[in-house]
PDB file of C-alpha atoms in Angstrom:
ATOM      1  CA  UNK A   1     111.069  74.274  65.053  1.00 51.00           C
ATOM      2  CA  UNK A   2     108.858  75.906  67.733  1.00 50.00           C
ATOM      3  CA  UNK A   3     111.781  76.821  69.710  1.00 50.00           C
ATOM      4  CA  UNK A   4     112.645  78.782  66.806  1.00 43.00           C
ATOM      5  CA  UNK A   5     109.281  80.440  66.366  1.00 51.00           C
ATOM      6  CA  UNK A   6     109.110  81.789  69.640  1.00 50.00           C
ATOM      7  CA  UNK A   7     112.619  82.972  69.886  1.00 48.00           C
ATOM      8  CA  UNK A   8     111.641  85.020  66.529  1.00 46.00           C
ATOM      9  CA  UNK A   9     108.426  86.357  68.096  1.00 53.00           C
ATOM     10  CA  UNK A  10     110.129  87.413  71.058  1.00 49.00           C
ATOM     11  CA  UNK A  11     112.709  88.970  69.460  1.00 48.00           C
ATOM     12  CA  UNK A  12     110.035  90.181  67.020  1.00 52.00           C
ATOM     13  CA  UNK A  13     108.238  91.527  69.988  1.00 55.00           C
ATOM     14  CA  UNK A  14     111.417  93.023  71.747  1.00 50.00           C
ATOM     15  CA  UNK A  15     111.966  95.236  68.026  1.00 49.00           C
ATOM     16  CA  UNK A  16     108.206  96.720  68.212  1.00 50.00           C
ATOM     17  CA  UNK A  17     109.202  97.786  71.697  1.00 50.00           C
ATOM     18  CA  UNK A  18     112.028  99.714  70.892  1.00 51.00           C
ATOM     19  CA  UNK A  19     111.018 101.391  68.090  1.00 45.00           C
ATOM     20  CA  UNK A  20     107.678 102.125  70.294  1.00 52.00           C
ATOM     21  CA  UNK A  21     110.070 104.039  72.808  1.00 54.00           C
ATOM     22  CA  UNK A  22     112.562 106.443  70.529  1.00 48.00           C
ATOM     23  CA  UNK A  23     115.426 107.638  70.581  1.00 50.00           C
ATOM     24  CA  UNK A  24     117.628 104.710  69.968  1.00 42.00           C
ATOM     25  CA  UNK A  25     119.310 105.063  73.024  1.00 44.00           C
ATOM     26  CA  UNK A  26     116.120 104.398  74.983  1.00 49.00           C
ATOM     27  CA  UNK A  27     115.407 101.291  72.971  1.00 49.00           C
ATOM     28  CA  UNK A  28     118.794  99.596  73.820  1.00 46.00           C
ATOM     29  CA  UNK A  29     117.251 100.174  77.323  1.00 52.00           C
ATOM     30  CA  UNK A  30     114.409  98.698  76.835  1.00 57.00           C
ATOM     31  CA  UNK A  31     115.577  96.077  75.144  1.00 55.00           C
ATOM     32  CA  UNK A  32     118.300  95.261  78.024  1.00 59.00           C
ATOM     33  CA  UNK A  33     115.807  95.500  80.695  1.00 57.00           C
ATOM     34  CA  UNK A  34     113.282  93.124  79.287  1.00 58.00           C
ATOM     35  CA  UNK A  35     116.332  90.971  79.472  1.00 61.00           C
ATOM     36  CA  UNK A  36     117.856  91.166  82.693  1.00 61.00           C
ATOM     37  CA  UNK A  37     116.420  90.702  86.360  1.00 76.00           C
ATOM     38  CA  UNK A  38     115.870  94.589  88.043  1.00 77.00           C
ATOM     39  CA  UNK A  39     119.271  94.569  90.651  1.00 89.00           C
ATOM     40  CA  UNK A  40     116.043  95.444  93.565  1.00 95.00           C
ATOM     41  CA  UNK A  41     114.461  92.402  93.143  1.00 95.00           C
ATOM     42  CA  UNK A  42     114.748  89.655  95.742  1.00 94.00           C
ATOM     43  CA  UNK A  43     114.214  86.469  94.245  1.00 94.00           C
ATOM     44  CA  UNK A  44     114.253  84.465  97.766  1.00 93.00           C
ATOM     45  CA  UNK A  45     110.487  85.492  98.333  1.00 94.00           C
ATOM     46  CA  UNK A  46     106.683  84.848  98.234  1.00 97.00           C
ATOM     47  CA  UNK A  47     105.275  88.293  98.960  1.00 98.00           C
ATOM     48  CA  UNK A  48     104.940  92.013  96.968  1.00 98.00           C
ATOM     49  CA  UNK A  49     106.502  93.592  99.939  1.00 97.00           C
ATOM     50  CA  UNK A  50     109.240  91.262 100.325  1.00 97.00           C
ATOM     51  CA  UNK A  51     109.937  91.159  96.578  1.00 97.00           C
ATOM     52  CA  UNK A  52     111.115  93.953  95.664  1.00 97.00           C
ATOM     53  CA  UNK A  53     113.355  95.769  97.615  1.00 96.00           C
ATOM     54  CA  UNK A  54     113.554 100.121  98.610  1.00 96.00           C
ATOM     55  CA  UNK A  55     115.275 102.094  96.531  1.00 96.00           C
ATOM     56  CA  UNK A  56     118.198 104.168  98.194  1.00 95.00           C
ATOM     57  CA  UNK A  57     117.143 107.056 100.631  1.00 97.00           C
ATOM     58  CA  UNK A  58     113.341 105.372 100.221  1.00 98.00           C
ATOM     59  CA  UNK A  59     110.823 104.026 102.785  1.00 98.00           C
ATOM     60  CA  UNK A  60     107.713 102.521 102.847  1.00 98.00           C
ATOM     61  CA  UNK A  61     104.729 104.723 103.348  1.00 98.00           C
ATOM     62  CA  UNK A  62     103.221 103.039 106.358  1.00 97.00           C
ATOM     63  CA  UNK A  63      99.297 102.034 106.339  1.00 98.00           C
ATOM     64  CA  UNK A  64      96.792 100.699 108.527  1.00 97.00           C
ATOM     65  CA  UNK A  65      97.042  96.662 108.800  1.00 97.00           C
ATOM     66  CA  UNK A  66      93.859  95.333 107.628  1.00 97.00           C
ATOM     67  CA  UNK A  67      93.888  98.166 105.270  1.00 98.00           C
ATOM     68  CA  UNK A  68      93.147  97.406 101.329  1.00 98.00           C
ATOM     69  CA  UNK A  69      96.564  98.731 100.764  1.00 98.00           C
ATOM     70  CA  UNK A  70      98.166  96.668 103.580  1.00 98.00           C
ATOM     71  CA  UNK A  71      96.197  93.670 101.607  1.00 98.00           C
ATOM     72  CA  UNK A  72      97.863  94.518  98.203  1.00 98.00           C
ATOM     73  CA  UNK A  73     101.267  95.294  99.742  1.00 98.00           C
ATOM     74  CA  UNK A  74     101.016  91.670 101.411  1.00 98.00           C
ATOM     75  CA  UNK A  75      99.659  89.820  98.502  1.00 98.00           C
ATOM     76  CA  UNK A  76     101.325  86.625  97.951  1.00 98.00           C
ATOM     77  CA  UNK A  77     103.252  85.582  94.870  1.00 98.00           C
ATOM     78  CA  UNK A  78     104.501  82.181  92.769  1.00 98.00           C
ATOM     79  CA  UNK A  79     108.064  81.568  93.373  1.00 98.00           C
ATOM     80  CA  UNK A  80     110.639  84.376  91.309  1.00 97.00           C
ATOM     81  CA  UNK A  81     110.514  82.829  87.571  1.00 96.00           C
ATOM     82  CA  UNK A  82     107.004  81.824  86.976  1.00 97.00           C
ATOM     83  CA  UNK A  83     105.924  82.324  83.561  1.00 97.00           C
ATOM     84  CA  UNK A  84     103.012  84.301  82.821  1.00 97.00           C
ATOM     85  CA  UNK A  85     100.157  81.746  82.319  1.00 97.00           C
ATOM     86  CA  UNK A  86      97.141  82.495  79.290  1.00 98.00           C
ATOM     87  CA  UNK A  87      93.541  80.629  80.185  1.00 97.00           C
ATOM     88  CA  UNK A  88      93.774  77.956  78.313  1.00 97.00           C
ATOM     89  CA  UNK A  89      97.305  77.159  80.051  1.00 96.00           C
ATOM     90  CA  UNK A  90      99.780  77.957  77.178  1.00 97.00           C
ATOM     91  CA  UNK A  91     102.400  80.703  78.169  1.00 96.00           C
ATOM     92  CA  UNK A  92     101.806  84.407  77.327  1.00 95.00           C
ATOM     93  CA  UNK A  93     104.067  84.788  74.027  1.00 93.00           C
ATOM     94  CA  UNK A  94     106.387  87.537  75.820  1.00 92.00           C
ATOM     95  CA  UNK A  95     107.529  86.566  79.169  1.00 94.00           C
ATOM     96  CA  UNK A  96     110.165  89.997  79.490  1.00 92.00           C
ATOM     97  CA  UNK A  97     108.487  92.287  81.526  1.00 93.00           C
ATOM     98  CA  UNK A  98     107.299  90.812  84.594  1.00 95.00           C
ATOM     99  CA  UNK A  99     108.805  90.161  87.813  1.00 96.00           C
ATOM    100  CA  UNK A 100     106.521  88.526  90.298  1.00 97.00           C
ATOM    101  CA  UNK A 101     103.250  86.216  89.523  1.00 98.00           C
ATOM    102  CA  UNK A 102      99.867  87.370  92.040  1.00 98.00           C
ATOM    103  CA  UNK A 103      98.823  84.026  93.736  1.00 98.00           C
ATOM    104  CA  UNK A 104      95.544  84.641  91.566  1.00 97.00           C
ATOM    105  CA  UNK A 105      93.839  81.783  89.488  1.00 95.00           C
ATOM    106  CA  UNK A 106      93.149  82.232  85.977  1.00 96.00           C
ATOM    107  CA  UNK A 107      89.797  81.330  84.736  1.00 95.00           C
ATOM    108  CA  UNK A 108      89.336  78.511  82.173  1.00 95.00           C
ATOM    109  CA  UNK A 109      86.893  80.327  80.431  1.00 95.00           C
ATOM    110  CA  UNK A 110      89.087  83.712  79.468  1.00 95.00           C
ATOM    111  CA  UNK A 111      86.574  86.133  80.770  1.00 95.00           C
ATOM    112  CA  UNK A 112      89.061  87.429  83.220  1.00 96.00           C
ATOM    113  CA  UNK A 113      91.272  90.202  81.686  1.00 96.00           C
ATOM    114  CA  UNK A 114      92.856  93.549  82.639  1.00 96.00           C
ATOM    115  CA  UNK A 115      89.998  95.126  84.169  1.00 97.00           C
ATOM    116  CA  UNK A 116      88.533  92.419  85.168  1.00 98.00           C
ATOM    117  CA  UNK A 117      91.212  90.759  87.419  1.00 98.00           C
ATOM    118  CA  UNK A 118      91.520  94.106  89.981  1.00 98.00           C
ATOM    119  CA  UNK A 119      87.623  93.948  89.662  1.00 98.00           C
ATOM    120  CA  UNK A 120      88.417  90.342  91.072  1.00 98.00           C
ATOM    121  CA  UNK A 121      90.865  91.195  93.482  1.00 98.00           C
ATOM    122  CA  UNK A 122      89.150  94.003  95.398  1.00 98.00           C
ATOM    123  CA  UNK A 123      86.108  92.019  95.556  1.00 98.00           C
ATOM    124  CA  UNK A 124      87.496  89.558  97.310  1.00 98.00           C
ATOM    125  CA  UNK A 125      88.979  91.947  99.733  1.00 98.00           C
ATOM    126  CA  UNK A 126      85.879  93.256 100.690  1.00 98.00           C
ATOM    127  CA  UNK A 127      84.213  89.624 100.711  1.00 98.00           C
ATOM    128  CA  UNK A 128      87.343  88.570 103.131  1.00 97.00           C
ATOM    129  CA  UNK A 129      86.661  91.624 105.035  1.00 97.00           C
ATOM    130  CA  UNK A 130      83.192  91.041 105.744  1.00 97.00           C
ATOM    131  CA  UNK A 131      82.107  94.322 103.392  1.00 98.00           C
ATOM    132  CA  UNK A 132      80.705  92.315 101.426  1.00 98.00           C
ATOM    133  CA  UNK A 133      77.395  94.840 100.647  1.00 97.00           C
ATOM    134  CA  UNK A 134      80.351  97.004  99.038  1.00 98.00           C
ATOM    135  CA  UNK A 135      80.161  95.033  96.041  1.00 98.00           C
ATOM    136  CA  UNK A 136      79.348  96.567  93.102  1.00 98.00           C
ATOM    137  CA  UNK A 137      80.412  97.923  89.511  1.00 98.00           C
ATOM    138  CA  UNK A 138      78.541  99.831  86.507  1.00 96.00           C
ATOM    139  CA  UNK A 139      78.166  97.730  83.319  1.00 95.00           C
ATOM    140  CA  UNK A 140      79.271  99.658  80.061  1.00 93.00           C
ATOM    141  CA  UNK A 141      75.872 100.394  79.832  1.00 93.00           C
ATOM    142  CA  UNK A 142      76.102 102.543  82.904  1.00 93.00           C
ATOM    143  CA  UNK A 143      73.757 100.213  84.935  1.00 95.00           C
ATOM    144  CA  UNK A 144      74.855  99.151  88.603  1.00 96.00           C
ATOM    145  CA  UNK A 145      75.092  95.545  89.590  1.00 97.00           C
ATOM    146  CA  UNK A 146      75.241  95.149  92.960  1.00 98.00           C
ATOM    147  CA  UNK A 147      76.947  91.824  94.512  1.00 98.00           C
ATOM    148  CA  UNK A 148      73.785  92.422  97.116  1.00 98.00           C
ATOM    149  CA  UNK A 149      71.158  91.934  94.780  1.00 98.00           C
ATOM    150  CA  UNK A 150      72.432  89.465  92.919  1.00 98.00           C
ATOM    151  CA  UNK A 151      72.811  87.164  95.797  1.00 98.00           C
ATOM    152  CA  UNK A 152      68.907  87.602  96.640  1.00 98.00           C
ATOM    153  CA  UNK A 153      68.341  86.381  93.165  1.00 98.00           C
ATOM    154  CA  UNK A 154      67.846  89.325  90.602  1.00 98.00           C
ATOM    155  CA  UNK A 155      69.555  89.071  87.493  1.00 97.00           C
ATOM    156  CA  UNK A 156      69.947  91.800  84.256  1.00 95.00           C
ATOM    157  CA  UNK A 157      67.976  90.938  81.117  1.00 94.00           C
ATOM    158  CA  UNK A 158      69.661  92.854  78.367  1.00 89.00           C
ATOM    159  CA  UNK A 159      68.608  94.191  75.402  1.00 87.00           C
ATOM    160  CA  UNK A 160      71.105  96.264  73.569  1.00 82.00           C
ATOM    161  CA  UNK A 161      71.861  99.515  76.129  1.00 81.00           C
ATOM    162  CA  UNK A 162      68.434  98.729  78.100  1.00 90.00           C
ATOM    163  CA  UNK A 163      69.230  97.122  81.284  1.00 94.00           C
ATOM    164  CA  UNK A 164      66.454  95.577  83.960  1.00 95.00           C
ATOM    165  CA  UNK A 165      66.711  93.784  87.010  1.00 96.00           C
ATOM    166  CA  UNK A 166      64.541  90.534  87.902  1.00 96.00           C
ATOM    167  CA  UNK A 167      64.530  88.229  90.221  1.00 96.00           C
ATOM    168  CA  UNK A 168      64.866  85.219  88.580  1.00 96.00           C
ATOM    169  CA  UNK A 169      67.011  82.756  90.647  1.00 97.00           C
ATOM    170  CA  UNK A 170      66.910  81.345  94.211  1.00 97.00           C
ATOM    171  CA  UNK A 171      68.816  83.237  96.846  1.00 98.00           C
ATOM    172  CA  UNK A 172      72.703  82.107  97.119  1.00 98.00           C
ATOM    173  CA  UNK A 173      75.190  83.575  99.308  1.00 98.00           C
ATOM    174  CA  UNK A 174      77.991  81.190  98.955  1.00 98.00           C
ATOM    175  CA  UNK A 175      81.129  81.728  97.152  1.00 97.00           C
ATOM    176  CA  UNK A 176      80.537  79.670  94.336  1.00 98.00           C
ATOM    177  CA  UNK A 177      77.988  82.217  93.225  1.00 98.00           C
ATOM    178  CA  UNK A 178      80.514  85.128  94.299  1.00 98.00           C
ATOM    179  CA  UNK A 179      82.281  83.773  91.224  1.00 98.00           C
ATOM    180  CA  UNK A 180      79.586  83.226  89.557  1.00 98.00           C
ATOM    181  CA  UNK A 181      78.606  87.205  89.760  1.00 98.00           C
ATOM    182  CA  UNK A 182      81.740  88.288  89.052  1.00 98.00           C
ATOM    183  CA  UNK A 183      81.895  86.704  85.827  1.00 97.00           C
ATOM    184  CA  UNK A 184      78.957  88.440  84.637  1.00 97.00           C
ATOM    185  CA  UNK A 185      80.507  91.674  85.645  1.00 98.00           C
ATOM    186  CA  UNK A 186      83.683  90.521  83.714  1.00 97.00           C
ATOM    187  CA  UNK A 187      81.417  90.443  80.697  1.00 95.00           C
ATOM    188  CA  UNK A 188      79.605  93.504  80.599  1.00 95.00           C
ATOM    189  CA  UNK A 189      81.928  95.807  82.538  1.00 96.00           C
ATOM    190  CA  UNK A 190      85.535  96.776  81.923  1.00 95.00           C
ATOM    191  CA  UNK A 191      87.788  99.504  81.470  1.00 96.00           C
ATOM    192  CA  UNK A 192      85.334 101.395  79.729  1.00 95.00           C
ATOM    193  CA  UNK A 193      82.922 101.318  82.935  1.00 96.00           C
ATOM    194  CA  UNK A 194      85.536 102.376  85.477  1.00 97.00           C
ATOM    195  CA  UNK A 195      87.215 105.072  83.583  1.00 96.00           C
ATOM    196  CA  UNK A 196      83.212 106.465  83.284  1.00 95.00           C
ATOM    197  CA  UNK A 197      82.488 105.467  86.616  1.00 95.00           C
ATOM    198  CA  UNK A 198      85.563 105.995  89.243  1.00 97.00           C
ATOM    199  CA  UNK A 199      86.967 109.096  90.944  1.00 93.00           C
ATOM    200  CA  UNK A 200      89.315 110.692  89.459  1.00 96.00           C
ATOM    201  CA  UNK A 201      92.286 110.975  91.580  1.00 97.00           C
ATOM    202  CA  UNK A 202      95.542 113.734  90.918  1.00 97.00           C
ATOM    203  CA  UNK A 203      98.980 111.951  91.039  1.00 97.00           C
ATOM    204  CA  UNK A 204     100.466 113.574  93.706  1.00 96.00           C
ATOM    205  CA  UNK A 205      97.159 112.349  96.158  1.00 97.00           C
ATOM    206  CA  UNK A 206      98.281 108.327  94.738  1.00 98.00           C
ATOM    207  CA  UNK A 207      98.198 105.831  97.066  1.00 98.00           C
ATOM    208  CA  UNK A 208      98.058 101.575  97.158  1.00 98.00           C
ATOM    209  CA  UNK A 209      95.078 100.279  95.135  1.00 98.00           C
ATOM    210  CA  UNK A 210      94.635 103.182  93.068  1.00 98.00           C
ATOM    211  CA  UNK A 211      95.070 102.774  88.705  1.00 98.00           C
ATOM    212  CA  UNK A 212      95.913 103.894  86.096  1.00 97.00           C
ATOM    213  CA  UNK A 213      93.362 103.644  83.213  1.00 97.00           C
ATOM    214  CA  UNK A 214      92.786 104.461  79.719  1.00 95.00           C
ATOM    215  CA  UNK A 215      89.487 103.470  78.923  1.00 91.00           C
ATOM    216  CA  UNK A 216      88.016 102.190  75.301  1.00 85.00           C
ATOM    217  CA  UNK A 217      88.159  99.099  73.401  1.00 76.00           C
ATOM    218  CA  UNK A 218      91.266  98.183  73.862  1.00 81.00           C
ATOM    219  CA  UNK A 219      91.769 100.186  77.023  1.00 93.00           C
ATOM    220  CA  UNK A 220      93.947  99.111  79.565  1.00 96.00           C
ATOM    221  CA  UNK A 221      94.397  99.241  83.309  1.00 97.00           C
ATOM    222  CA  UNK A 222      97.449  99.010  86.220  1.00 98.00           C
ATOM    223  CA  UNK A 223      97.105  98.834  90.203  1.00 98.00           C
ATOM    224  CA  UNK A 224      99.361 100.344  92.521  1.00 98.00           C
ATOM    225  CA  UNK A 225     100.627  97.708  94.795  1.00 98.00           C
ATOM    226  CA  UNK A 226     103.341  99.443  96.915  1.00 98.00           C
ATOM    227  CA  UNK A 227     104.056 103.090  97.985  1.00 98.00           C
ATOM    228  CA  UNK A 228     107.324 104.524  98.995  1.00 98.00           C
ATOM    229  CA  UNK A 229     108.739 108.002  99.555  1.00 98.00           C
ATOM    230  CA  UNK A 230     111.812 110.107 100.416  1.00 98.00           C
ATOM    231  CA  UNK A 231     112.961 112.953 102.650  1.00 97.00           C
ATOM    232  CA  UNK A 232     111.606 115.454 100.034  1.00 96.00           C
ATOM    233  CA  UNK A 233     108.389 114.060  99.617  1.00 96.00           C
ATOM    234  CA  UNK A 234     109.041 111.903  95.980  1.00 97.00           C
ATOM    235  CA  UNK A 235     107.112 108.531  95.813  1.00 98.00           C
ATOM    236  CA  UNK A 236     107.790 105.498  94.068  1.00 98.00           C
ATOM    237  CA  UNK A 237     105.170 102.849  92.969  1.00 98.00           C
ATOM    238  CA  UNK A 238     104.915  99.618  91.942  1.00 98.00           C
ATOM    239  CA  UNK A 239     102.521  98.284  89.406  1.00 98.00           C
ATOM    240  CA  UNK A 240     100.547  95.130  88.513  1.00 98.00           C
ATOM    241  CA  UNK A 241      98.342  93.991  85.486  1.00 98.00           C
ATOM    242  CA  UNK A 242      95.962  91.810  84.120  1.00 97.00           C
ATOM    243  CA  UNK A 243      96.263  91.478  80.519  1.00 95.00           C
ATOM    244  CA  UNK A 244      94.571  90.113  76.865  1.00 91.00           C
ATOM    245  CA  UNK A 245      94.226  87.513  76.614  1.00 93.00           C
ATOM    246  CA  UNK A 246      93.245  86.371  80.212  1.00 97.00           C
ATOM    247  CA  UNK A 247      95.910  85.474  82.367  1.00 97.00           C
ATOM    248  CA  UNK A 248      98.498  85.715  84.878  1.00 98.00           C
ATOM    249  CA  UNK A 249      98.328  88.678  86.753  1.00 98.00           C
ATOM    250  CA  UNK A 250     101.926  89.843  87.378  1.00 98.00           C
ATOM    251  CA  UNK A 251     103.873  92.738  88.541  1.00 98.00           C
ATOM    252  CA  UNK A 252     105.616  94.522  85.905  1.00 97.00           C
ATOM    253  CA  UNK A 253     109.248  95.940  85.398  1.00 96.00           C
ATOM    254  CA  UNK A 254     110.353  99.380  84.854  1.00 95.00           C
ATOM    255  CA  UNK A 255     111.381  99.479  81.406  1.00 92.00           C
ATOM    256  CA  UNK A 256     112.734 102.282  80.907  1.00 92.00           C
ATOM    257  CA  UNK A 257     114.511 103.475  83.968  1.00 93.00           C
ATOM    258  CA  UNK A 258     116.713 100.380  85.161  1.00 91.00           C
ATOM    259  CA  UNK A 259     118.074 102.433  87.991  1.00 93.00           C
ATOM    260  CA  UNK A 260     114.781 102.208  90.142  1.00 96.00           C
ATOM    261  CA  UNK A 261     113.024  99.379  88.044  1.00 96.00           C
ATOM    262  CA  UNK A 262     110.270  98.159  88.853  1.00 97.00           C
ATOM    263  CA  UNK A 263     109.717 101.287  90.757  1.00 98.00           C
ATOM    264  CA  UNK A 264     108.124 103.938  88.822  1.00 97.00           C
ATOM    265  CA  UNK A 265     107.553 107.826  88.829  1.00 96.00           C
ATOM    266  CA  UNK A 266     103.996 108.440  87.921  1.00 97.00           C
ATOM    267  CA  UNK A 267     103.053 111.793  86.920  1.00 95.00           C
ATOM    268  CA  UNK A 268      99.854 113.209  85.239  1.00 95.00           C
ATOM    269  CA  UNK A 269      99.738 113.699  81.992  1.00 91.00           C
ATOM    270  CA  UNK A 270     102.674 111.524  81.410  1.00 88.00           C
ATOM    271  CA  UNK A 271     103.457 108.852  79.178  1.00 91.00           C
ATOM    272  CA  UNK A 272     103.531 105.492  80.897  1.00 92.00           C
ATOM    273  CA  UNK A 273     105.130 102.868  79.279  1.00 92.00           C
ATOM    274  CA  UNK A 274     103.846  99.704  81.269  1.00 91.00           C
ATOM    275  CA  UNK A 275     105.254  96.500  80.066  1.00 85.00           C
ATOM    276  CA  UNK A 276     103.696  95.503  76.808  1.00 84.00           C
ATOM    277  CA  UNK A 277     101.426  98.872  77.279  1.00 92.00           C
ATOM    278  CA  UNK A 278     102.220 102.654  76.748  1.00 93.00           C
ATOM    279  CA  UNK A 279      99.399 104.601  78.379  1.00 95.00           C
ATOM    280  CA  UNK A 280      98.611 108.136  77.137  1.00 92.00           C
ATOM    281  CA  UNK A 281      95.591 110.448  77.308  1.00 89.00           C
ATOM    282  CA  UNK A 282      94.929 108.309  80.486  1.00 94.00           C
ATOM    283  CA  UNK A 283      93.874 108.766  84.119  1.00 96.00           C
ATOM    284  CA  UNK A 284      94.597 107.455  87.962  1.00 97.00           C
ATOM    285  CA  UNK A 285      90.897 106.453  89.323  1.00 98.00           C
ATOM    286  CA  UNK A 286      90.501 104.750  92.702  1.00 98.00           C
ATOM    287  CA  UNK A 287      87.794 102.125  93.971  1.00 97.00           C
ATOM    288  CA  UNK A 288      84.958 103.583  95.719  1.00 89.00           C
TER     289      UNK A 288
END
């Protein structure tokens, strides 16, 4: 009986898809794709880089090793087929439009979701890269919470949009509170905060480790993780997500362009349809 639920939702979930993305003919696409494994992908491997192989006439735009885009390019993944994992372990109803699992842990206590989870994952670049004083985000509120500060001790008391700083704990510098810091900033920052807060960057200036946000409540939010480019110039991008609830954070297909799935064009202005996500009146931002 539950094997038939879930084959209904998922069907059920496939239909709100296509009729999300008209004409018909771009439905049947859509529908197809969510189906089928992209013809780029390379099962037989454990990395972004390695997973997904260049389009014809593409190569990789080349960046410095060390580099936060070398570290997304080079990010590990669960063997080809992992299901996409929810925080309190069931799978994500709607396993169709992923192609590659991020070696990333998924909290138990479902704080970590879209925004948060590239909050996570550029914070622990700049903790493995010894920048660690770089760590920081804006609460909704439009208050900065510094990483720094928190480690000597000072937390936020809050009281409605009225944010103040105290010190009010022993200074800790070990990882343990890392996490424990970045959970508050999963709770009182999110896409809201970054679309307010980050640089605004034009498409044609993209690079690895930049998004693509629309802000709000829901908002949502999608990293670049690879880059490549042609003899006249055109770039390709892959994409990866966190999602609602909190959970695995994947790498998504192209739906509706099989040909270079899970490559995408990204324009501005455009309308992106990500996965389980179609982003309009949205923006590319970059971490500071």
């Amino acid at each position: 009986m539950k094997k038939v639920i879930l084959i209904l939702l998922v069907l059920a979930s496939l239909a709100v898809l296509a009729f999300q993305f008209q004409p018909v003919k771009k439905a049947v696409t859509i529908v197809t794709s969510s189906i089928e494994t992209p013809s780029l992908v390379n099962r037989d491997s454990l990395t972004i880089a390695s997973r997904v192989n260049l389009p014809e006439g593409y190569k990789r735009v080349a960046y410095k090793k060390g580099s936060f885009q070398d570290y997304l390019r080079n990010y590990k993944l669960k063997p080809f087929g992992s299901k996409i994992i929810n925080y309190d372990d069931t799978h994500y109803f709607w396993q169709g439009g992923h192609i590659g699992i991020l070696e990333i842990p998924v909290p138990k206590n479902g704080l970590q979701q879209c925004a948060d989870a590239l909050i996570r994952i550029r914070s622990e670049y700049l903790w493995d890269n010894n920048r660690k004083d770089e760590i920081g985000f804006n609460f909704t509120s439009g208050h900065y919470c510094s990483w720094k500060k928190y480690a000597e001790g000072y937390r936020p008391k809050i009281n409605g949009n009225k944010v103040s700083f105290h010190k009010t704990a022993r200074a800790n510098t070990s990882k343990d509170n890392f996490y424990k810091y970045l959970n508050l900033i999963y709770m009182y920052s999110g896409t809201l905060s970054l679309y307010n807060e980050l640089e605004a960057v034009a498409a044609k200036d993209l690079k690895i480790g930049d998004m693509l946000i629309k802000g709000g409540s829901p908002g949502h939010i999608v990293m670049i993780a690879d880059e490549v480019i042609n003899d006249k110039g055109e770039k390709l991008f892959l994409l990866f997500q966190g999602n609602t609830p909190a959970q695995s954070v994947h790498l998504v297909k192209n739906l509706v362009d099989s040909a270079i799935s899970p490559w995408y064009h990204l324009e501005d202005d455009a309308v992106i349809p990500v996965s389980n996500y179609t982003f309009g009146n949205s923006k590319f931002v970059r971490f500071k």
